[in-house]
Amino acid sequence: MKYAKAIGLSAFVIAFTIILNTKLGDIPPLGKFLNPFRGFWKNAEKINRFSLQDMALDSLRSPVSITFDEHRIPHIFAQNDDDLYFIQGYLTARDRLWQMDFQTRFAAGRLSEVVGAKALELDRYQRRMGMGYGAENMVKQLDNDPEQKRVLQRYADGVNAYINQLKPGDYPIEFKLLDYKPEKWEIINSALLLKLMSATLAGGSDEFYMSNILKKYGPEITSDLFPDFYYKSNPVIPAGTTWNFKPVAIPEIPDTYTAFNSTITTKQHESGIGSNNWALSGNKTASGHPLLANDPHLNLTLPAIWYQVQLSSPGMNVYGVSIPGSPGVIIGFNQHIAWGVTNVYADVLDWYSVKFKDNQHKQYWYNNQWNTIKQRIETIRVRGGKTVSDTVLYTHQGPVVYLENQKPGNFSKAANVPQGYALRWIAHDPSSDIKTFYLLNRAKNYDDYRKALTCFTAPAQNFIFASTNNDIAITPNGYFPLKWKDQGKFLLDGSNPQNDWHGRIPADQNPTVKNPPQGYLVSANQPSTDSTYPYYVNWEFSLNERAERLNARLSAMSNATVDSMRNLQNDNYSMLADEILPTLLSYLNRDNLSATEGECLYLMKNWNKRYNADEKAASIFEIWQQNLSKEIWDDDFGDTKFPMRYPSQDRTVQLILHEPDSRWFDNVKTPQKETLKDLVDKSFRYAVDSLVRGFGPVSYQWQWGNVRSRRVNHLAKIAGFGSRILHIGGAKGAVNALGPESGPSWRMVVDLSNPVKAYGIIPGGQSGNPGSFYYDDMLTIWSTGNLDSLHFLISPVTDKKFHTVKFSNR
């Protein structure tokens, strides 16, 4: 009997041990996860603990010194570039390995290898959109540039040197939760991350909506409600700038082109959310030297999107932020220049209808003949399931993302894609974008800046520049397709060669300006130029609010300081409220207001028009103006069976202020005729009622910081790994453009005095480890609108604030 019990107990222990070390659905193998020597306990870090000490590493040619400051930002001093990029890769992997791995797998369509079949449709989508195809073309291009290929390879070698040192107990906690291990880093991983940035900044696709609008309302109304230029605009290149070049021939507009109706509900460009950069010449600053500021607005996550680093080797000393997984500094400064970027919103993504010969899908009609389809076989490994093969068809324009009846109905990302259309996207083309930043990191003057920009393809960016030579400049830059006017505003007939891209706008004819008479330059995703620029870049950009506010503030500014720039980055003033609130209040029916509505009216009349965290009126106005837009447009453009989009906020404001008797204020679905006054009144009452229902009577709960509460989520939205709720101001139309999940991912101000001084902050920390103090140690500074002084070192330092280690060859 006792032997039977012993055998039974042994069997139970073995079974229990197997269960504890087996991944069950979303639950990690608890035995491994809770192991005190290899589990999550190993990921805890004390604030003063610094485990990295002097060490020997294979592959180093010479000793490398790294000084870590109080935020554990590395300042790398190498005697050659090979060692510099090797150590950058090593240290970035040490802090951000899981982030690098996860984002690469996301971009490549390889998450099913980790989480199983739940990610299968996402993986299919990424591959069908051509993410891997574009990254492969970027890597092939490197064969023409051995120098850049070596930079990427040395970075990869450094990442792998760190990975090879790891034992399972050292893995970042997310690897343990998901029960998988890091893999070897390849050059294509860095290329995938750059393509992921292109996808992030490409925005949504409105061609489907616009084609339906054209079909329903015709060209006259479509042009009136969706004009190519806003009625108020402050372009990136100051209006009136002369173009000192002879334009190349612009393609002729086809006599006819087909507008295809679509039942696709797509992701639209999100109005307002974007980035800011600007530069002031020395004649507007207290120091007499230029000031440059940049705050790129992206989806905010923990770990932070950016990784701060200083890179120093013979011929270069640069500081700024890098993309974890890619070498060099993307936004930053050196001892001679500073630069920053914002998104251009160039139209570099178009959809073309495809006519197949038959259901075999082996040929398609183009240029009056049948052409051969190319096939790309995608092999998707699925954890816990069978490997899936997926065939993607390519025309000369690009991948046919989904054939008829091929698109999954329960996958939201796929809703953004039409069936039977080929995707022409600049991110698929070979490019050498990384070389732009390699050259900017080493640039000494304006000529070097201009040379660096010739290497950049996508995503098109407004490159702001300032130098210690007292030069400022800006260039909306990238590969801009040479198109006829409004090409890509609507869906295109893929069989007509006239609808193809016709090469590019010559790179030296991309719009640019240097040292304008106004003494400053600014971009906030607004139109690149006025209507005199001879080429078509896009028909719609971000709203004018931020650009208008920045231009007003900067034009009036004199004796500007770093604090002037920091305060401007945190400006919460609403230009929309400034423009339309007086008119809305004049139309508001004040008869029969309830006590709460009367209190809200008082708040609106006395509001300072700022989206500060403690402002109740900001909450009222936000809901009021949003619902007013819906009341104006939904009856005409809200047909779910025939999806369309609303006209822009700019066009809506123009109607409210200058066309109060417009036909569009009437709700065609009701027997009576509504007026603007009716809609203003109805929307105001809706706003008040919404806040009462959501937050009770008027109280501190109505404050903007409570109504639009924000937190920075974990990259994979793992519960407990995100930030606390942040009670902060900002709004999508303010300079401090904060959305529910997006905002300034890096605030930077650079004073181009001698020596150069700089200030900056990221909403998080250097570490990707949720158990580290350095995971989010800068978040409080960021949320209060402050900046850190950036330590731009000339040589390694060791004192109470800094810790220096030395790496050498074995």
JSON list of C-alpha atoms in Angstrom, two decimals, residues 551-680:
[
{"chain": "A", "resi": 551, "resn": "ASN", "atom": "CA", "xyz": [3.33, 81.51, -36.16]},
{"chain": "A", "resi": 552, "resn": "ALA", "atom": "CA", "xyz": [1.51, 84.07, -34.02]},
{"chain": "A", "resi": 553, "resn": "ARG", "atom": "CA", "xyz": [3.65, 83.38, -30.97]},
{"chain": "A", "resi": 554, "resn": "LEU", "atom": "CA", "xyz": [6.97, 83.19, -32.81]},
{"chain": "A", "resi": 555, "resn": "SER", "atom": "CA", "xyz": [6.39, 86.28, -34.96]},
{"chain": "A", "resi": 556, "resn": "ALA", "atom": "CA", "xyz": [5.75, 88.34, -31.81]},
{"chain": "A", "resi": 557, "resn": "MET", "atom": "CA", "xyz": [8.69, 86.86, -29.92]},
{"chain": "A", "resi": 558, "resn": "SER", "atom": "CA", "xyz": [11.93, 88.70, -29.21]},
{"chain": "A", "resi": 559, "resn": "ASN", "atom": "CA", "xyz": [14.81, 88.00, -26.82]},
{"chain": "A", "resi": 560, "resn": "ALA", "atom": "CA", "xyz": [13.63, 84.38, -26.80]},
{"chain": "A", "resi": 561, "resn": "THR", "atom": "CA", "xyz": [15.20, 81.92, -24.38]},
{"chain": "A", "resi": 562, "resn": "VAL", "atom": "CA", "xyz": [15.10, 78.19, -23.80]},
{"chain": "A", "resi": 563, "resn": "ASP", "atom": "CA", "xyz": [12.26, 78.78, -21.34]},
{"chain": "A", "resi": 564, "resn": "SER", "atom": "CA", "xyz": [10.33, 80.63, -24.05]},
{"chain": "A", "resi": 565, "resn": "MET", "atom": "CA", "xyz": [10.60, 77.51, -26.22]},
{"chain": "A", "resi": 566, "resn": "ARG", "atom": "CA", "xyz": [9.67, 75.14, -23.37]},
{"chain": "A", "resi": 567, "resn": "ASN", "atom": "CA", "xyz": [6.60, 77.21, -22.50]},
{"chain": "A", "resi": 568, "resn": "LEU", "atom": "CA", "xyz": [5.54, 77.24, -26.14]},
{"chain": "A", "resi": 569, "resn": "GLN", "atom": "CA", "xyz": [5.81, 73.44, -26.34]},
{"chain": "A", "resi": 570, "resn": "ASN", "atom": "CA", "xyz": [3.34, 73.30, -23.44]},
{"chain": "A", "resi": 571, "resn": "ASP", "atom": "CA", "xyz": [0.90, 75.83, -24.90]},
{"chain": "A", "resi": 572, "resn": "ASN", "atom": "CA", "xyz": [-2.69, 74.56, -24.43]},
{"chain": "A", "resi": 573, "resn": "TYR", "atom": "CA", "xyz": [-4.48, 77.47, -26.13]},
{"chain": "A", "resi": 574, "resn": "SER", "atom": "CA", "xyz": [-7.27, 76.49, -28.54]},
{"chain": "A", "resi": 575, "resn": "MET", "atom": "CA", "xyz": [-7.27, 78.42, -31.79]},
{"chain": "A", "resi": 576, "resn": "LEU", "atom": "CA", "xyz": [-10.52, 76.67, -32.69]},
{"chain": "A", "resi": 577, "resn": "ALA", "atom": "CA", "xyz": [-12.21, 78.11, -29.60]},
{"chain": "A", "resi": 578, "resn": "ASP", "atom": "CA", "xyz": [-10.63, 81.48, -30.31]},
{"chain": "A", "resi": 579, "resn": "GLU", "atom": "CA", "xyz": [-12.17, 81.43, -33.77]},
{"chain": "A", "resi": 580, "resn": "ILE", "atom": "CA", "xyz": [-15.67, 80.02, -33.29]},
{"chain": "A", "resi": 581, "resn": "LEU", "atom": "CA", "xyz": [-16.65, 80.29, -29.61]},
{"chain": "A", "resi": 582, "resn": "PRO", "atom": "CA", "xyz": [-17.90, 83.91, -29.83]},
{"chain": "A", "resi": 583, "resn": "THR", "atom": "CA", "xyz": [-20.12, 82.92, -32.78]},
{"chain": "A", "resi": 584, "resn": "LEU", "atom": "CA", "xyz": [-21.41, 79.81, -31.02]},
{"chain": "A", "resi": 585, "resn": "LEU", "atom": "CA", "xyz": [-22.28, 81.81, -27.91]},
{"chain": "A", "resi": 586, "resn": "SER", "atom": "CA", "xyz": [-24.11, 84.39, -30.04]},
{"chain": "A", "resi": 587, "resn": "TYR", "atom": "CA", "xyz": [-26.28, 81.65, -31.60]},
{"chain": "A", "resi": 588, "resn": "LEU", "atom": "CA", "xyz": [-27.03, 79.90, -28.31]},
{"chain": "A", "resi": 589, "resn": "ASN", "atom": "CA", "xyz": [-30.68, 80.06, -27.25]},
{"chain": "A", "resi": 590, "resn": "ARG", "atom": "CA", "xyz": [-30.59, 81.25, -23.63]},
{"chain": "A", "resi": 591, "resn": "ASP", "atom": "CA", "xyz": [-34.29, 80.76, -22.99]},
{"chain": "A", "resi": 592, "resn": "ASN", "atom": "CA", "xyz": [-35.33, 77.92, -20.71]},
{"chain": "A", "resi": 593, "resn": "LEU", "atom": "CA", "xyz": [-31.80, 76.94, -19.73]},
{"chain": "A", "resi": 594, "resn": "SER", "atom": "CA", "xyz": [-31.65, 74.56, -16.77]},
{"chain": "A", "resi": 595, "resn": "ALA", "atom": "CA", "xyz": [-29.59, 75.57, -13.75]},
{"chain": "A", "resi": 596, "resn": "THR", "atom": "CA", "xyz": [-26.74, 73.31, -14.88]},
{"chain": "A", "resi": 597, "resn": "GLU", "atom": "CA", "xyz": [-26.89, 74.66, -18.43]},
{"chain": "A", "resi": 598, "resn": "GLY", "atom": "CA", "xyz": [-26.81, 78.20, -17.08]},
{"chain": "A", "resi": 599, "resn": "GLU", "atom": "CA", "xyz": [-23.76, 77.36, -14.99]},
{"chain": "A", "resi": 600, "resn": "CYS", "atom": "CA", "xyz": [-22.08, 75.89, -18.07]},
{"chain": "A", "resi": 601, "resn": "LEU", "atom": "CA", "xyz": [-22.89, 78.99, -20.09]},
{"chain": "A", "resi": 602, "resn": "TYR", "atom": "CA", "xyz": [-21.18, 81.08, -17.40]},
{"chain": "A", "resi": 603, "resn": "LEU", "atom": "CA", "xyz": [-18.12, 78.82, -17.58]},
{"chain": "A", "resi": 604, "resn": "MET", "atom": "CA", "xyz": [-17.95, 79.14, -21.35]},
{"chain": "A", "resi": 605, "resn": "LYS", "atom": "CA", "xyz": [-18.27, 82.93, -21.31]},
{"chain": "A", "resi": 606, "resn": "ASN", "atom": "CA", "xyz": [-15.39, 83.20, -18.84]},
{"chain": "A", "resi": 607, "resn": "TRP", "atom": "CA", "xyz": [-13.14, 80.49, -20.26]},
{"chain": "A", "resi": 608, "resn": "ASN", "atom": "CA", "xyz": [-9.54, 81.40, -21.11]},
{"chain": "A", "resi": 609, "resn": "LYS", "atom": "CA", "xyz": [-9.72, 79.06, -24.14]},
{"chain": "A", "resi": 610, "resn": "ARG", "atom": "CA", "xyz": [-6.98, 76.83, -22.78]},
{"chain": "A", "resi": 611, "resn": "TYR", "atom": "CA", "xyz": [-7.13, 73.06, -22.46]},
{"chain": "A", "resi": 612, "resn": "ASN", "atom": "CA", "xyz": [-5.47, 73.12, -19.06]},
{"chain": "A", "resi": 613, "resn": "ALA", "atom": "CA", "xyz": [-5.99, 70.12, -16.82]},
{"chain": "A", "resi": 614, "resn": "ASP", "atom": "CA", "xyz": [-8.16, 72.04, -14.32]},
{"chain": "A", "resi": 615, "resn": "GLU", "atom": "CA", "xyz": [-10.46, 73.70, -16.87]},
{"chain": "A", "resi": 616, "resn": "LYS", "atom": "CA", "xyz": [-14.09, 72.54, -16.84]},
{"chain": "A", "resi": 617, "resn": "ALA", "atom": "CA", "xyz": [-15.03, 74.69, -19.83]},
{"chain": "A", "resi": 618, "resn": "ALA", "atom": "CA", "xyz": [-12.53, 72.80, -21.98]},
{"chain": "A", "resi": 619, "resn": "SER", "atom": "CA", "xyz": [-14.52, 69.62, -21.41]},
{"chain": "A", "resi": 620, "resn": "ILE", "atom": "CA", "xyz": [-17.78, 71.34, -22.37]},
{"chain": "A", "resi": 621, "resn": "PHE", "atom": "CA", "xyz": [-16.34, 72.91, -25.51]},
{"chain": "A", "resi": 622, "resn": "GLU", "atom": "CA", "xyz": [-14.71, 69.70, -26.71]},
{"chain": "A", "resi": 623, "resn": "ILE", "atom": "CA", "xyz": [-17.96, 67.73, -26.62]},
{"chain": "A", "resi": 624, "resn": "TRP", "atom": "CA", "xyz": [-19.95, 70.70, -27.92]},
{"chain": "A", "resi": 625, "resn": "GLN", "atom": "CA", "xyz": [-17.86, 71.28, -31.05]},
{"chain": "A", "resi": 626, "resn": "GLN", "atom": "CA", "xyz": [-17.53, 67.57, -31.81]},
{"chain": "A", "resi": 627, "resn": "ASN", "atom": "CA", "xyz": [-21.28, 66.99, -31.60]},
{"chain": "A", "resi": 628, "resn": "LEU", "atom": "CA", "xyz": [-21.95, 70.13, -33.63]},
{"chain": "A", "resi": 629, "resn": "SER", "atom": "CA", "xyz": [-19.82, 68.72, -36.45]},
{"chain": "A", "resi": 630, "resn": "LYS", "atom": "CA", "xyz": [-21.80, 65.49, -36.28]},
{"chain": "A", "resi": 631, "resn": "GLU", "atom": "CA", "xyz": [-25.11, 67.36, -36.35]},
{"chain": "A", "resi": 632, "resn": "ILE", "atom": "CA", "xyz": [-24.02, 69.33, -39.42]},
{"chain": "A", "resi": 633, "resn": "TRP", "atom": "CA", "xyz": [-22.66, 66.45, -41.51]},
{"chain": "A", "resi": 634, "resn": "ASP", "atom": "CA", "xyz": [-24.01, 63.10, -40.37]},
{"chain": "A", "resi": 635, "resn": "ASP", "atom": "CA", "xyz": [-27.32, 63.24, -42.26]},
{"chain": "A", "resi": 636, "resn": "ASP", "atom": "CA", "xyz": [-25.46, 63.86, -45.53]},
{"chain": "A", "resi": 637, "resn": "PHE", "atom": "CA", "xyz": [-22.26, 61.86, -45.05]},
{"chain": "A", "resi": 638, "resn": "GLY", "atom": "CA", "xyz": [-23.12, 59.24, -42.42]},
{"chain": "A", "resi": 639, "resn": "ASP", "atom": "CA", "xyz": [-24.61, 56.53, -44.64]},
{"chain": "A", "resi": 640, "resn": "THR", "atom": "CA", "xyz": [-23.19, 53.26, -43.26]},
{"chain": "A", "resi": 641, "resn": "LYS", "atom": "CA", "xyz": [-24.10, 51.39, -46.47]},
{"chain": "A", "resi": 642, "resn": "PHE", "atom": "CA", "xyz": [-22.22, 53.90, -48.60]},
{"chain": "A", "resi": 643, "resn": "PRO", "atom": "CA", "xyz": [-19.30, 55.00, -46.39]},
{"chain": "A", "resi": 644, "resn": "MET", "atom": "CA", "xyz": [-18.10, 58.58, -46.68]},
{"chain": "A", "resi": 645, "resn": "ARG", "atom": "CA", "xyz": [-16.20, 61.02, -44.49]},
{"chain": "A", "resi": 646, "resn": "TYR", "atom": "CA", "xyz": [-17.07, 64.43, -43.10]},
{"chain": "A", "resi": 647, "resn": "PRO", "atom": "CA", "xyz": [-15.58, 67.60, -44.59]},
{"chain": "A", "resi": 648, "resn": "SER", "atom": "CA", "xyz": [-12.62, 68.92, -42.63]},
{"chain": "A", "resi": 649, "resn": "GLN", "atom": "CA", "xyz": [-12.82, 70.99, -39.49]},
{"chain": "A", "resi": 650, "resn": "ASP", "atom": "CA", "xyz": [-11.37, 73.87, -41.50]},
{"chain": "A", "resi": 651, "resn": "ARG", "atom": "CA", "xyz": [-14.27, 73.74, -43.98]},
{"chain": "A", "resi": 652, "resn": "THR", "atom": "CA", "xyz": [-16.77, 73.39, -41.12]},
{"chain": "A", "resi": 653, "resn": "VAL", "atom": "CA", "xyz": [-15.41, 76.51, -39.43]},
{"chain": "A", "resi": 654, "resn": "GLN", "atom": "CA", "xyz": [-15.63, 78.38, -42.72]},
{"chain": "A", "resi": 655, "resn": "LEU", "atom": "CA", "xyz": [-19.33, 77.46, -42.99]},
{"chain": "A", "resi": 656, "resn": "ILE", "atom": "CA", "xyz": [-20.09, 78.51, -39.43]},
{"chain": "A", "resi": 657, "resn": "LEU", "atom": "CA", "xyz": [-18.36, 81.88, -39.73]},
{"chain": "A", "resi": 658, "resn": "HIS", "atom": "CA", "xyz": [-19.04, 82.87, -43.33]},
{"chain": "A", "resi": 659, "resn": "GLU", "atom": "CA", "xyz": [-21.92, 80.77, -44.68]},
{"chain": "A", "resi": 660, "resn": "PRO", "atom": "CA", "xyz": [-24.53, 80.73, -41.88]},
{"chain": "A", "resi": 661, "resn": "ASP", "atom": "CA", "xyz": [-27.36, 80.05, -44.34]},
{"chain": "A", "resi": 662, "resn": "SER", "atom": "CA", "xyz": [-25.66, 77.07, -45.96]},
{"chain": "A", "resi": 663, "resn": "ARG", "atom": "CA", "xyz": [-27.89, 74.20, -47.10]},
{"chain": "A", "resi": 664, "resn": "TRP", "atom": "CA", "xyz": [-25.72, 71.80, -45.08]},
{"chain": "A", "resi": 665, "resn": "PHE", "atom": "CA", "xyz": [-27.15, 72.95, -41.75]},
{"chain": "A", "resi": 666, "resn": "ASP", "atom": "CA", "xyz": [-30.54, 71.45, -42.58]},
{"chain": "A", "resi": 667, "resn": "ASN", "atom": "CA", "xyz": [-31.07, 67.85, -41.54]},
{"chain": "A", "resi": 668, "resn": "VAL", "atom": "CA", "xyz": [-32.46, 66.20, -44.66]},
{"chain": "A", "resi": 669, "resn": "LYS", "atom": "CA", "xyz": [-33.86, 63.34, -42.59]},
{"chain": "A", "resi": 670, "resn": "THR", "atom": "CA", "xyz": [-36.41, 65.53, -40.76]},
{"chain": "A", "resi": 671, "resn": "PRO", "atom": "CA", "xyz": [-39.51, 67.30, -42.17]},
{"chain": "A", "resi": 672, "resn": "GLN", "atom": "CA", "xyz": [-38.60, 70.70, -40.73]},
{"chain": "A", "resi": 673, "resn": "LYS", "atom": "CA", "xyz": [-35.71, 72.88, -41.85]},
{"chain": "A", "resi": 674, "resn": "GLU", "atom": "CA", "xyz": [-32.95, 73.20, -39.26]},
{"chain": "A", "resi": 675, "resn": "THR", "atom": "CA", "xyz": [-30.69, 76.24, -39.00]},
{"chain": "A", "resi": 676, "resn": "LEU", "atom": "CA", "xyz": [-27.21, 76.71, -37.63]},
{"chain": "A", "resi": 677, "resn": "LYS", "atom": "CA", "xyz": [-28.78, 78.24, -34.52]},
{"chain": "A", "resi": 678, "resn": "ASP", "atom": "CA", "xyz": [-30.79, 75.05, -33.97]},
{"chain": "A", "resi": 679, "resn": "LEU", "atom": "CA", "xyz": [-27.73, 72.85, -34.24]},
{"chain": "A", "resi": 680, "resn": "VAL", "atom": "CA", "xyz": [-25.60, 75.02, -31.97]}
]
